[in-house]
Tab-separated table of C-alpha atoms in Angstrom:
chain	number	residue	atom	x	y	z
A	1119	UNK	CA	-0.010	0.044	0.034
A	1120	UNK	CA	1.321	3.466	-0.971
A	1121	UNK	CA	1.908	6.173	1.663
A	1122	UNK	CA	-0.239	9.249	1.246
A	1123	UNK	CA	-0.871	12.433	3.188
A	1124	UNK	CA	-4.005	12.519	5.210
A	1125	UNK	CA	-6.692	14.984	4.378
A	1126	UNK	CA	-6.971	18.052	6.641
A	1127	UNK	CA	-10.415	16.958	7.771
A	1128	UNK	CA	-8.947	13.680	9.158
A	1129	UNK	CA	-5.990	15.372	10.634
A	1130	UNK	CA	-8.187	17.766	12.522
A	1131	UNK	CA	-10.298	14.953	13.881
A	1132	UNK	CA	-7.174	13.101	15.019
A	1133	UNK	CA	-5.984	16.257	16.769
A	1134	UNK	CA	-9.408	16.616	18.287
A	1135	UNK	CA	-9.111	13.161	19.757
A	1136	UNK	CA	-5.905	14.163	21.559
A	1137	UNK	CA	-7.231	17.432	22.945
A	1138	UNK	CA	-11.034	17.057	23.062
A	1139	UNK	CA	-12.363	13.959	24.781
A	1140	UNK	CA	-15.454	15.340	26.406
A	1141	UNK	CA	-17.428	18.620	26.822
A	1142	UNK	CA	-15.252	19.657	29.819
A	1143	UNK	CA	-12.246	19.631	27.507
A	1144	UNK	CA	-13.932	22.105	25.240
A	1145	UNK	CA	-14.694	24.337	28.183
A	1146	UNK	CA	-11.153	24.233	29.388
A	1147	UNK	CA	-9.794	25.398	26.043
A	1148	UNK	CA	-12.362	28.175	25.634
A	1149	UNK	CA	-11.849	29.519	29.176
A	1150	UNK	CA	-8.059	29.576	28.565
A	1151	UNK	CA	-8.555	31.461	25.327
A	1152	UNK	CA	-10.653	34.088	27.164
A	1153	UNK	CA	-8.137	34.503	29.944
A	1154	UNK	CA	-5.311	34.878	27.377
A	1155	UNK	CA	-7.407	37.528	25.719
A	1156	UNK	CA	-7.261	39.503	28.996
A	1157	UNK	CA	-10.985	39.108	29.740
A	1158	UNK	CA	-12.114	40.069	33.222
A	1159	UNK	CA	-15.666	38.878	32.609
A	1160	UNK	CA	-16.464	35.295	31.399
A	1161	UNK	CA	-20.003	34.039	31.093
A	1162	UNK	CA	-20.651	30.343	30.480
A	1163	UNK	CA	-23.793	28.520	29.393
A	1164	UNK	CA	-24.125	24.736	29.343
A	1165	UNK	CA	-26.983	22.582	28.027
A	1166	UNK	CA	-27.457	18.840	28.483
A	1167	UNK	CA	-24.118	18.302	30.176
A	1168	UNK	CA	-22.388	20.131	27.380
A	1169	UNK	CA	-23.527	17.621	24.804
A	1170	UNK	CA	-26.053	20.100	23.319
A	1171	UNK	CA	-24.308	23.470	24.004
A	1172	UNK	CA	-21.104	24.899	25.481
A	1173	UNK	CA	-21.040	28.753	25.213
A	1174	UNK	CA	-18.312	31.059	26.508
A	1175	UNK	CA	-18.688	34.734	26.229
A	1176	UNK	CA	-15.919	37.154	27.251
A	1177	UNK	CA	-15.093	40.879	27.170
A	1178	UNK	CA	-11.443	40.294	26.100
A	1179	UNK	CA	-9.429	41.970	23.342
A	1180	UNK	CA	-11.333	40.102	20.569
A	1181	UNK	CA	-9.854	38.830	17.327
A	1182	UNK	CA	-8.722	41.101	14.574
A	1183	UNK	CA	-11.211	40.774	11.732
A	1184	UNK	CA	-8.386	39.787	9.346
A	1185	UNK	CA	-7.341	36.948	11.649
A	1186	UNK	CA	-10.703	35.254	12.197
A	1187	UNK	CA	-9.945	32.400	9.751
A	1188	UNK	CA	-6.446	31.902	11.227
A	1189	UNK	CA	-8.093	31.263	14.627
A	1190	UNK	CA	-9.421	27.960	13.410
A	1191	UNK	CA	-6.274	26.839	11.491
A	1192	UNK	CA	-4.042	24.272	13.045
A	1193	UNK	CA	-0.772	25.525	14.482
A	1194	UNK	CA	-1.838	29.117	14.148
A	1195	UNK	CA	-1.477	31.098	17.425
A	1196	UNK	CA	-0.907	34.562	18.766
A	1197	UNK	CA	0.703	33.192	21.926
A	1198	UNK	CA	4.215	32.172	20.926
A	1199	UNK	CA	6.675	33.231	18.268
A	1200	UNK	CA	9.778	31.179	19.121
A	1201	UNK	CA	10.619	27.599	20.365
A	1202	UNK	CA	12.073	29.087	23.578
A	1203	UNK	CA	8.622	30.277	24.644
A	1204	UNK	CA	7.470	26.722	24.833
A	1205	UNK	CA	9.628	26.339	27.943
A	1206	UNK	CA	8.755	29.668	29.585
A	1207	UNK	CA	5.040	29.848	29.112
A	1208	UNK	CA	3.154	32.903	30.311
A	1209	UNK	CA	-0.136	32.004	28.578
A	1210	UNK	CA	-2.346	28.984	28.573
A	1211	UNK	CA	-2.570	28.044	24.987
A	1212	UNK	CA	0.312	27.615	22.605
A	1213	UNK	CA	-0.288	24.644	20.298
A	1214	UNK	CA	-2.742	26.473	18.077
A	1215	UNK	CA	-4.923	23.439	17.620
A	1216	UNK	CA	-7.770	23.858	20.090
A	1217	UNK	CA	-10.381	25.829	18.019
A	1218	UNK	CA	-9.583	23.870	14.920
A	1219	UNK	CA	-10.083	20.622	16.762
A	1220	UNK	CA	-13.353	21.767	18.390
A	1221	UNK	CA	-14.714	23.074	15.061
A	1222	UNK	CA	-14.022	19.803	13.314
A	1223	UNK	CA	-16.297	17.808	15.722
A	1224	UNK	CA	-19.124	20.217	16.366
A	1225	UNK	CA	-21.434	22.902	15.015
A	1226	UNK	CA	-19.161	25.770	15.800
A	1227	UNK	CA	-19.783	29.474	15.748
A	1228	UNK	CA	-17.420	32.231	16.719
A	1229	UNK	CA	-18.458	35.905	17.111
A	1230	UNK	CA	-15.660	38.407	17.853
A	1231	UNK	CA	-15.264	42.138	17.789
A	1232	UNK	CA	-11.724	43.504	18.356
A	1233	UNK	CA	-11.360	46.719	20.219
A	1234	UNK	CA	-11.308	49.737	17.991
A	1235	UNK	CA	-13.537	48.139	15.247
A	1236	UNK	CA	-17.197	49.158	14.822
A	1237	UNK	CA	-18.412	45.680	13.843
A	1238	UNK	CA	-17.629	42.148	14.667
A	1239	UNK	CA	-17.255	38.943	12.570
A	1240	UNK	CA	-19.282	35.848	12.812
A	1241	UNK	CA	-17.733	32.562	11.637
A	1242	UNK	CA	-19.748	29.323	11.346
A	1243	UNK	CA	-18.200	25.954	10.728
A	1244	UNK	CA	-20.022	22.589	10.811
A	1245	UNK	CA	-18.028	19.407	11.345
A	1246	UNK	CA	-14.865	21.079	10.102
A	1247	UNK	CA	-16.575	22.402	6.941
A	1248	UNK	CA	-16.641	26.189	6.514
A	1249	UNK	CA	-20.136	27.597	6.058
A	1250	UNK	CA	-19.940	31.346	6.289
A	1251	UNK	CA	-18.088	34.433	7.556
A	1252	UNK	CA	-20.196	37.568	7.888
A	1253	UNK	CA	-20.041	41.066	9.526
A	1254	UNK	CA	-22.210	41.366	12.620
A	1255	UNK	CA	-23.060	43.717	15.436
A	1256	UNK	CA	-21.378	42.602	18.595
A	1257	UNK	CA	-19.922	43.824	21.888
A	1258	UNK	CA	-16.200	43.940	22.246
A	1259	UNK	CA	-14.850	40.506	23.041
A	1260	UNK	CA	-15.551	36.998	21.844
A	1261	UNK	CA	-18.334	34.527	22.005
A	1262	UNK	CA	-17.895	30.833	21.059
A	1263	UNK	CA	-20.780	28.413	20.781
A	1264	UNK	CA	-20.205	24.767	20.479
A	1265	UNK	CA	-23.308	22.725	19.641
A	1266	UNK	CA	-23.867	19.015	19.261
A	1267	UNK	CA	-20.381	17.882	20.148
A	1268	UNK	CA	-19.205	14.825	18.171
A	1269	UNK	CA	-22.353	14.907	16.038
A	1270	UNK	CA	-20.318	13.783	13.094
A	1271	UNK	CA	-18.388	11.040	15.003
A	1272	UNK	CA	-21.101	8.814	16.468
A	1273	UNK	CA	-18.591	6.402	17.952
A	1274	UNK	CA	-17.065	9.214	20.066
A	1275	UNK	CA	-20.555	10.492	20.967
A	1276	UNK	CA	-21.492	7.084	22.198
A	1277	UNK	CA	-18.644	6.987	24.686
A	1278	UNK	CA	-19.746	10.178	26.434
A	1279	UNK	CA	-21.107	9.530	29.973
A	1280	UNK	CA	-24.445	10.642	31.347
A	1281	UNK	CA	-25.362	14.282	31.404
A	1282	UNK	CA	-24.803	14.383	35.141
A	1283	UNK	CA	-21.377	12.908	34.860
A	1284	UNK	CA	-20.291	15.208	32.039
A	1285	UNK	CA	-21.687	18.178	34.022
A	1286	UNK	CA	-19.603	17.143	37.029
A	1287	UNK	CA	-16.480	17.296	34.816
A	1288	UNK	CA	-17.529	20.677	33.496
A	1289	UNK	CA	-18.038	22.074	37.034
A	1290	UNK	CA	-14.596	20.713	37.999
A	1291	UNK	CA	-12.973	22.625	35.170
A	1292	UNK	CA	-15.019	25.769	36.063
A	1293	UNK	CA	-13.869	25.551	39.669
A	1294	UNK	CA	-10.194	25.176	38.763
A	1295	UNK	CA	-10.129	28.382	36.777
A	1296	UNK	CA	-12.452	30.331	39.004
A	1297	UNK	CA	-10.355	29.651	42.110
A	1298	UNK	CA	-7.134	30.959	40.677
A	1299	UNK	CA	-8.598	33.889	38.676
A	1300	UNK	CA	-10.429	35.474	41.611
A	1301	UNK	CA	-10.124	38.924	39.965
A	1302	UNK	CA	-12.315	37.813	37.112
A	1303	UNK	CA	-16.102	37.846	37.103
A	1304	UNK	CA	-17.423	34.350	36.232
A	1305	UNK	CA	-20.931	33.087	35.798
A	1306	UNK	CA	-22.163	29.550	35.004
A	1307	UNK	CA	-25.663	28.789	33.795
A	1308	UNK	CA	-26.799	25.153	33.370
A	1309	UNK	CA	-29.969	24.395	31.405
A	1310	UNK	CA	-31.176	27.890	31.968
A	1311	UNK	CA	-30.458	27.945	35.716
A	1312	UNK	CA	-27.741	30.036	37.267
A	1313	UNK	CA	-25.304	27.919	39.338
A	1314	UNK	CA	-22.545	30.454	40.085
A	1315	UNK	CA	-22.235	34.179	39.832
A	1316	UNK	CA	-18.805	35.149	41.112
A	1317	UNK	CA	-17.879	38.831	41.663
A	1318	UNK	CA	-14.129	39.676	41.712
A	1319	UNK	CA	-12.856	39.170	45.309
A	1320	UNK	CA	-9.754	38.231	47.275
A	1321	UNK	CA	-8.875	34.578	46.947
A	1322	UNK	CA	-10.220	33.454	50.333
A	1323	UNK	CA	-13.564	35.123	49.629
A	1324	UNK	CA	-13.630	33.474	46.199
A	1325	UNK	CA	-13.082	30.070	47.828
A	1326	UNK	CA	-15.898	30.813	50.260
A	1327	UNK	CA	-18.172	31.801	47.340
A	1328	UNK	CA	-17.394	28.538	45.584
A	1329	UNK	CA	-17.483	26.345	48.657
A	1330	UNK	CA	-20.171	27.929	50.964
A	1331	UNK	CA	-19.805	25.360	53.760
A	1332	UNK	CA	-16.105	26.277	54.157
A	1333	UNK	CA	-16.081	27.971	57.582
A	1334	UNK	CA	-12.748	26.455	58.719
A	1335	UNK	CA	-10.152	27.477	56.092
A	1336	UNK	CA	-6.490	26.955	56.956
A	1337	UNK	CA	-3.796	28.767	55.173
A	1338	UNK	CA	-0.271	27.383	54.649
A	1339	UNK	CA	2.857	28.776	53.026
A	1340	UNK	CA	6.508	27.945	52.615
A	1341	UNK	CA	9.241	29.494	50.505
A	1342	UNK	CA	12.824	28.333	49.927
A	1343	UNK	CA	15.462	28.252	47.190
A	1344	UNK	CA	13.344	25.782	45.138
A	1345	UNK	CA	10.284	28.073	44.939
A	1346	UNK	CA	7.095	28.943	46.846
A	1347	UNK	CA	4.158	26.667	47.915
A	1348	UNK	CA	1.097	28.153	49.486
A	1349	UNK	CA	-2.591	27.498	49.691
A	1350	UNK	CA	-5.640	26.524	51.721
A	1351	UNK	CA	-7.182	23.394	53.384
A	1352	UNK	CA	-10.934	23.383	53.636
A	1353	UNK	CA	-11.635	21.330	56.805
A	1354	UNK	CA	-15.449	21.394	56.414
A	1355	UNK	CA	-15.219	19.350	53.167
A	1356	UNK	CA	-14.206	15.693	53.334
A	1357	UNK	CA	-14.062	14.852	49.670
A	1358	UNK	CA	-10.286	14.376	49.297
A	1359	UNK	CA	-10.405	16.670	46.217
A	1360	UNK	CA	-7.269	18.570	45.360
A	1361	UNK	CA	-6.662	21.648	43.180
A	1362	UNK	CA	-3.018	22.009	42.085
A	1363	UNK	CA	-1.600	25.026	40.295
A	1364	UNK	CA	1.940	25.502	39.009
A	1365	UNK	CA	2.774	28.968	37.910
A	1366	UNK	CA	-0.890	29.806	37.550
A	1367	UNK	CA	-1.857	26.744	35.440
A	1368	UNK	CA	-4.139	24.093	36.890
A	1369	UNK	CA	-2.369	20.783	36.537
A	1370	UNK	CA	-2.252	17.189	37.692
A	1371	UNK	CA	0.816	15.485	39.049
A	1372	UNK	CA	0.551	12.107	40.783
A	1373	UNK	CA	3.523	12.682	43.092
A	1374	UNK	CA	2.195	16.026	44.383
A	1375	UNK	CA	-1.220	14.474	44.724
A	1376	UNK	CA	0.277	11.702	46.838
A	1377	UNK	CA	1.891	14.259	49.228
A	1378	UNK	CA	-1.392	16.162	49.524
A	1379	UNK	CA	-3.297	12.995	50.341
A	1380	UNK	CA	-0.753	11.945	52.980
A	1381	UNK	CA	-0.652	15.376	54.616
A	1382	UNK	CA	-4.229	16.701	54.171
A	1383	UNK	CA	-6.253	13.440	54.029
A	1384	UNK	CA	-9.747	13.891	52.815
A	1385	UNK	CA	-10.014	17.623	53.223
A	1386	UNK	CA	-10.240	19.793	50.070
A	1387	UNK	CA	-6.695	21.029	49.421
A	1388	UNK	CA	-5.817	23.972	47.171
A	1389	UNK	CA	-2.117	24.237	46.330
A	1390	UNK	CA	-0.310	26.996	44.558
A	1391	UNK	CA	3.285	26.409	43.401
A	1392	UNK	CA	5.537	29.093	42.042
A	1393	UNK	CA	8.624	27.486	40.381
A	1394	UNK	CA	11.215	28.503	37.794
A	1395	UNK	CA	9.791	27.633	34.401
A	1396	UNK	CA	12.691	25.285	33.540
A	1397	UNK	CA	11.647	22.991	36.353
A	1398	UNK	CA	8.227	22.241	34.878
A	1399	UNK	CA	7.569	20.387	31.589
A	1400	UNK	CA	4.007	21.144	30.317
A	1401	UNK	CA	4.594	19.391	26.976
A	1402	UNK	CA	4.117	15.795	28.138
A	1403	UNK	CA	0.278	15.983	27.569
A	1404	UNK	CA	-1.556	17.276	24.464
A	1405	UNK	CA	-3.936	19.287	26.631
A	1406	UNK	CA	-1.188	20.457	28.964
A	1407	UNK	CA	-2.957	18.928	32.005
A	1408	UNK	CA	-0.411	16.454	33.280
A	1409	UNK	CA	2.997	18.009	34.061
A	1410	UNK	CA	6.379	16.534	34.745
A	1411	UNK	CA	8.781	18.014	37.318
A	1412	UNK	CA	12.372	18.050	36.178
A	1413	UNK	CA	13.545	18.134	39.836
A	1414	UNK	CA	10.932	16.148	41.797
A	1415	UNK	CA	12.366	15.745	45.275
A	1416	UNK	CA	12.996	19.426	46.055
A	1417	UNK	CA	9.515	20.334	44.989
A	1418	UNK	CA	7.878	17.535	46.979
A	1419	UNK	CA	9.910	18.515	50.053
A	1420	UNK	CA	8.751	22.132	49.615
A	1421	UNK	CA	5.086	21.007	49.488
A	1422	UNK	CA	5.571	18.790	52.609
A	1423	UNK	CA	7.166	21.610	54.538
A	1424	UNK	CA	4.362	23.966	53.614
A	1425	UNK	CA	1.705	21.559	54.788
A	1426	UNK	CA	3.614	20.864	58.005
A	1427	UNK	CA	3.676	24.563	58.679
A	1428	UNK	CA	-0.068	25.026	58.166
A	1429	UNK	CA	-1.288	28.157	60.012
A	1430	UNK	CA	-3.238	27.671	63.161
A	1431	UNK	CA	-7.031	28.464	63.127
A	1432	UNK	CA	-9.291	30.255	65.593
A	1433	UNK	CA	-9.106	27.426	68.134
A	1434	UNK	CA	-5.395	27.908	68.517
A	1435	UNK	CA	-5.660	31.729	68.808
A	1436	UNK	CA	-8.465	31.257	71.358
A	1437	UNK	CA	-7.446	28.325	73.514
A	1438	UNK	CA	-3.716	28.848	73.309
A	1439	UNK	CA	-2.647	32.438	72.817
A	1440	UNK	CA	-5.654	34.277	74.358
A	1441	UNK	CA	-5.888	31.919	77.317
A	1442	UNK	CA	-2.241	32.727	78.137
A	1443	UNK	CA	-3.318	36.342	78.421
A	1444	UNK	CA	-6.306	35.499	80.622
A	1445	UNK	CA	-4.602	32.920	82.773
A	1446	UNK	CA	-5.557	29.825	80.766
A	1447	UNK	CA	-9.173	29.827	81.935
A	1448	UNK	CA	-11.069	28.014	79.198
A	1449	UNK	CA	-13.936	25.862	80.450
A	1450	UNK	CA	-14.025	22.110	79.947
A	1451	UNK	CA	-17.738	21.186	79.901
A	1452	UNK	CA	-17.126	17.438	79.815
A	1453	UNK	CA	-16.878	14.441	77.617
A	1454	UNK	CA	-19.490	12.794	75.351
A	1455	UNK	CA	-19.490	9.180	74.347
A	1456	UNK	CA	-16.095	9.025	76.088
A	1457	UNK	CA	-14.676	10.252	72.845
A	1458	UNK	CA	-15.133	14.058	72.390
A	1459	UNK	CA	-13.864	16.652	74.886
A	1460	UNK	CA	-16.325	19.577	74.920
A	1461	UNK	CA	-14.783	23.022	75.578
A	1462	UNK	CA	-16.349	26.452	75.882
A	1463	UNK	CA	-14.300	29.639	75.214
A	1464	UNK	CA	-15.059	33.122	74.029
A	1465	UNK	CA	-18.544	32.488	72.695
A	1466	UNK	CA	-17.831	29.226	70.957
A	1467	UNK	CA	-18.117	25.541	71.771
A	1468	UNK	CA	-15.454	23.066	70.610
A	1469	UNK	CA	-15.868	19.362	70.054
A	1470	UNK	CA	-12.380	17.813	70.192
A	1471	UNK	CA	-11.716	14.241	69.276
A	1472	UNK	CA	-9.470	12.933	72.024
A	1473	UNK	CA	-8.011	10.100	69.938
A	1474	UNK	CA	-6.890	12.283	67.008
A	1475	UNK	CA	-5.662	15.070	69.298
A	1476	UNK	CA	-3.561	12.419	71.047
A	1477	UNK	CA	-2.431	11.075	67.675
A	1478	UNK	CA	-1.159	14.554	66.660
A	1479	UNK	CA	0.834	14.778	69.907
A	1480	UNK	CA	2.420	11.372	69.555
A	1481	UNK	CA	3.074	11.797	65.779
A	1482	UNK	CA	5.140	14.989	66.452
A	1483	UNK	CA	7.044	13.358	69.283
A	1484	UNK	CA	7.857	10.345	67.130
A	1485	UNK	CA	8.904	12.525	64.192
A	1486	UNK	CA	11.270	14.465	66.385
A	1487	UNK	CA	12.865	11.249	67.720
A	1488	UNK	CA	13.147	9.824	64.193
A	1489	UNK	CA	15.002	12.970	63.076
A	1490	UNK	CA	17.338	13.004	66.095
A	1491	UNK	CA	18.121	9.807	67.949
A	1492	UNK	CA	15.906	7.378	66.026
A	1493	UNK	CA	12.955	5.414	67.364
A	1494	UNK	CA	13.377	3.146	70.343
A	1495	UNK	CA	14.028	-0.522	69.404
A	1496	UNK	CA	11.168	-2.286	71.158
A	1497	UNK	CA	11.329	-6.127	71.258
A	1498	UNK	CA	8.170	-7.836	70.045
A	1499	UNK	CA	7.062	-11.413	69.454
A	1500	UNK	CA	8.912	-12.278	66.123
A	1501	UNK	CA	6.909	-11.717	63.054
A	1502	UNK	CA	7.709	-13.792	60.034
A	1503	UNK	CA	7.049	-12.365	56.540
A	1504	UNK	CA	7.450	-14.610	53.517
A	1505	UNK	CA	9.328	-12.772	50.705
A	1506	UNK	CA	10.977	-13.786	47.420
A	1507	UNK	CA	14.621	-12.924	46.654
A	1508	UNK	CA	13.784	-9.695	44.883
A	1509	UNK	CA	11.649	-8.513	47.780
A	1510	UNK	CA	14.338	-9.491	50.381
A	1511	UNK	CA	16.929	-7.466	48.409
A	1512	UNK	CA	14.663	-4.381	48.501
A	1513	UNK	CA	14.194	-4.665	52.290
A	1514	UNK	CA	17.953	-5.285	52.831
A	1515	UNK	CA	18.648	-1.965	51.058
A	1516	UNK	CA	16.395	-0.149	53.542
A	1517	UNK	CA	17.968	-1.764	56.601
A	1518	UNK	CA	19.443	1.454	58.104
A	1519	UNK	CA	16.348	3.442	57.472
A	1520	UNK	CA	14.222	0.769	59.017
A	1521	UNK	CA	16.493	0.603	62.044
A	1522	UNK	CA	16.114	4.369	62.498
A	1523	UNK	CA	12.368	3.813	62.383
A	1524	UNK	CA	12.683	1.236	65.236
A	1525	UNK	CA	12.569	-1.931	63.054
A	1526	UNK	CA	15.222	-4.761	63.163
A	1527	UNK	CA	14.974	-7.943	61.165
A	1528	UNK	CA	16.815	-11.065	60.325
A	1529	UNK	CA	17.045	-12.827	56.883
A	1530	UNK	CA	15.395	-16.282	56.834
A	1531	UNK	CA	15.441	-18.908	54.043
A	1532	UNK	CA	11.973	-17.851	52.850
A	1533	UNK	CA	11.795	-14.143	53.806
A	1534	UNK	CA	12.524	-12.063	56.932
A	1535	UNK	CA	11.779	-12.259	60.637
A	1536	UNK	CA	11.215	-8.968	62.526
A	1537	UNK	CA	12.257	-9.001	66.092
A	1538	UNK	CA	11.981	-5.313	67.057
A	1539	UNK	CA	9.351	-2.853	65.935
A	1540	UNK	CA	6.982	-0.126	67.167
A	1541	UNK	CA	4.217	-1.903	65.124
A	1542	UNK	CA	2.935	-5.488	65.306
A	1543	UNK	CA	0.687	-7.932	63.592
A	1544	UNK	CA	-1.042	-7.317	60.267
A	1545	UNK	CA	-0.249	-3.566	60.373
A	1546	UNK	CA	3.460	-4.369	60.436
A	1547	UNK	CA	3.222	-6.993	57.728
A	1548	UNK	CA	1.322	-4.723	55.439
A	1549	UNK	CA	3.833	-1.950	55.953
A	1550	UNK	CA	6.740	-4.187	55.061
A	1551	UNK	CA	4.965	-5.655	51.994
A	1552	UNK	CA	4.136	-2.128	50.762
A	1553	UNK	CA	7.915	-1.421	50.672
A	1554	UNK	CA	8.404	-4.206	48.139
A	1555	UNK	CA	5.752	-3.087	45.646
A	1556	UNK	CA	7.751	-0.421	43.880
A	1557	UNK	CA	10.839	-0.633	41.836
A	1558	UNK	CA	12.870	1.818	44.005
A	1559	UNK	CA	11.276	1.557	47.490
A	1560	UNK	CA	11.587	4.144	50.226
A	1561	UNK	CA	9.968	4.550	53.568
A	1562	UNK	CA	7.111	7.065	53.653
A	1563	UNK	CA	8.076	7.971	57.135
A	1564	UNK	CA	5.199	10.331	57.820
A	1565	UNK	CA	2.715	7.643	56.920
A	1566	UNK	CA	4.550	5.052	58.977
A	1567	UNK	CA	4.806	7.345	62.073
A	1568	UNK	CA	1.096	8.149	61.645
A	1569	UNK	CA	0.311	4.384	62.000
A	1570	UNK	CA	2.582	4.147	65.060
A	1571	UNK	CA	1.017	7.220	66.647
A	1572	UNK	CA	-2.471	5.725	66.084
A	1573	UNK	CA	-1.485	2.496	67.902
A	1574	UNK	CA	-0.174	4.298	71.049
A	1575	UNK	CA	-2.710	7.123	71.378
A	1576	UNK	CA	-5.667	7.527	73.724
A	1577	UNK	CA	-8.630	5.545	72.399
A	1578	UNK	CA	-12.117	6.700	71.591
A	1579	UNK	CA	-14.179	5.325	74.480
A	1580	UNK	CA	-11.524	5.964	77.110
A	1581	UNK	CA	-12.814	7.961	80.106
A	1582	UNK	CA	-10.939	11.131	80.935
A	1583	UNK	CA	-11.441	13.338	83.920
A	1584	UNK	CA	-11.331	17.116	83.636
A	1585	UNK	CA	-7.611	17.309	84.688
A	1586	UNK	CA	-6.580	14.663	82.208
A	1587	UNK	CA	-8.543	16.328	79.481
A	1588	UNK	CA	-7.054	19.734	80.361
A	1589	UNK	CA	-3.490	18.384	80.186
A	1590	UNK	CA	-4.181	16.669	76.840
A	1591	UNK	CA	-5.482	20.015	75.439
A	1592	UNK	CA	-2.476	21.993	76.618
A	1593	UNK	CA	-0.017	19.575	75.047
A	1594	UNK	CA	-2.014	19.287	71.876
A	1595	UNK	CA	-2.239	23.026	71.431
A	1596	UNK	CA	1.474	23.311	71.615
A	1597	UNK	CA	1.952	21.064	68.566
A	1598	UNK	CA	3.007	22.461	65.184
A	1599	UNK	CA	-0.313	21.525	63.591
A	1600	UNK	CA	-3.220	21.266	65.971
A	1601	UNK	CA	-5.722	21.156	63.162
A	1602	UNK	CA	-5.260	17.773	61.570
A	1603	UNK	CA	-4.284	14.285	62.664
A	1604	UNK	CA	-1.371	12.594	60.819
A	1605	UNK	CA	-3.902	11.051	58.432
A	1606	UNK	CA	-5.402	14.402	57.521
A	1607	UNK	CA	-8.600	14.211	59.604
A	1608	UNK	CA	-9.838	17.340	61.387
A	1609	UNK	CA	-9.211	17.154	65.141
A	1610	UNK	CA	-12.045	19.430	66.248
A	1611	UNK	CA	-15.379	20.993	65.256
A	1612	UNK	CA	-16.690	24.293	66.600
A	1613	UNK	CA	-20.101	25.934	66.854
A	1614	UNK	CA	-20.622	29.575	67.769
A	1615	UNK	CA	-23.081	30.010	70.661
A	1616	UNK	CA	-24.787	32.676	68.487
A	1617	UNK	CA	-25.613	29.914	65.958
A	1618	UNK	CA	-27.278	27.868	68.684
A	1619	UNK	CA	-29.275	30.861	69.815
A	1620	UNK	CA	-30.575	31.464	66.352
A	1621	UNK	CA	-31.506	27.829	65.957
A	1622	UNK	CA	-33.694	27.940	69.108
A	1623	UNK	CA	-35.159	31.360	68.417
A	1624	UNK	CA	-33.385	33.282	71.079
A	1625	UNK	CA	-31.926	35.875	68.755
């Protein structure tokens, strides 16, 4: 068979497959175009989970009337002019394929009026086939309407999920850009109903507007020679969702996600990273979503340090700093279900989980020991773990680190036998086996110490008298992070007394 050049129509559809896999992908590209056009107002309309309509209207600079057709040409862009700019991106889009790809798999219309021109232009393309280009009255800016996505590729259309699922993906994209661009007005209408109207605000207010249940928001920040990591933890949400930004771009990175999960648990985490452009490779994914870090370990350590230095919320200011001023007189009301210590101070009632508060104390003590003298070598009933030769070799390579973590073992004909360890039983076995599952194993010491801390901490169901509870609280409030347990769970919940008064009609 002879080799021949593919038709442009086929090339565009192949490109569309790389960049556009669902309605949310279309929305991502259109929002990025609006932001790159310096829009400070972006209005979005969605119908039928984006399958029927995705419309993005902005008040940006618009497209010069002579450039309208170039906007839907592949590899045509206003955003880069040299190869060096690929590695120092200061805009979202740079491949010049998005609009061409979208137009090839939809009924696509683009209306744009550039600043300084009395009229706009309207371009209509159906399934990649040009239909018309006409003058039209329009406000300054650009409106893109994408109808009937994949109407001309039934196979792709069939693989779209339900309207609800596709809408969830769309909202996820919306949130990721609305969080970062807090100085931009955003609105989102779904099937004729307004879901979000977001006025420009500072970032914490924008987060509250997007996540209305977020009353307990923790800030964190750390800066060193690698770069800067800062952000927020939303304790009132236990979804485990993370929002990661590198140099202003929403991204995914499995290693950073793993750190967030280990440090923040199931809370919503929002992380902003500012790094030198050469440390980040955006070119590993056609849609620039997944990024690769050229120096992984320093960045991961920066994120860990930032999360370990998470700022202390109102409970710390109240029960720790203010009580020092007033002689430490917070009132312990008692204990419920032998699990929660109830405290009243300064117009608020705090419900503190005694087990996770104790976990936080023990975790930080263990971490300090690990970093200085190493954990105590505690003798246990020997635990035999069957391993093959490859697994044994991996464990042998970690011998010194394991000893520092309090674990000693001997090699046996069919595995290892652990004689000293702060953990026992199945928890210990599972930990050792987890070290053999990767090609280059290492101890996730924070996770390990979290397991140890859990084993030795005060249990839920354990009765504490007021003096014991008071001592526990004082030690807990002196920890570096009295907000979260080592697994990322919130340690306390608070209710203003004013809220209680309102509920019972006293206010």
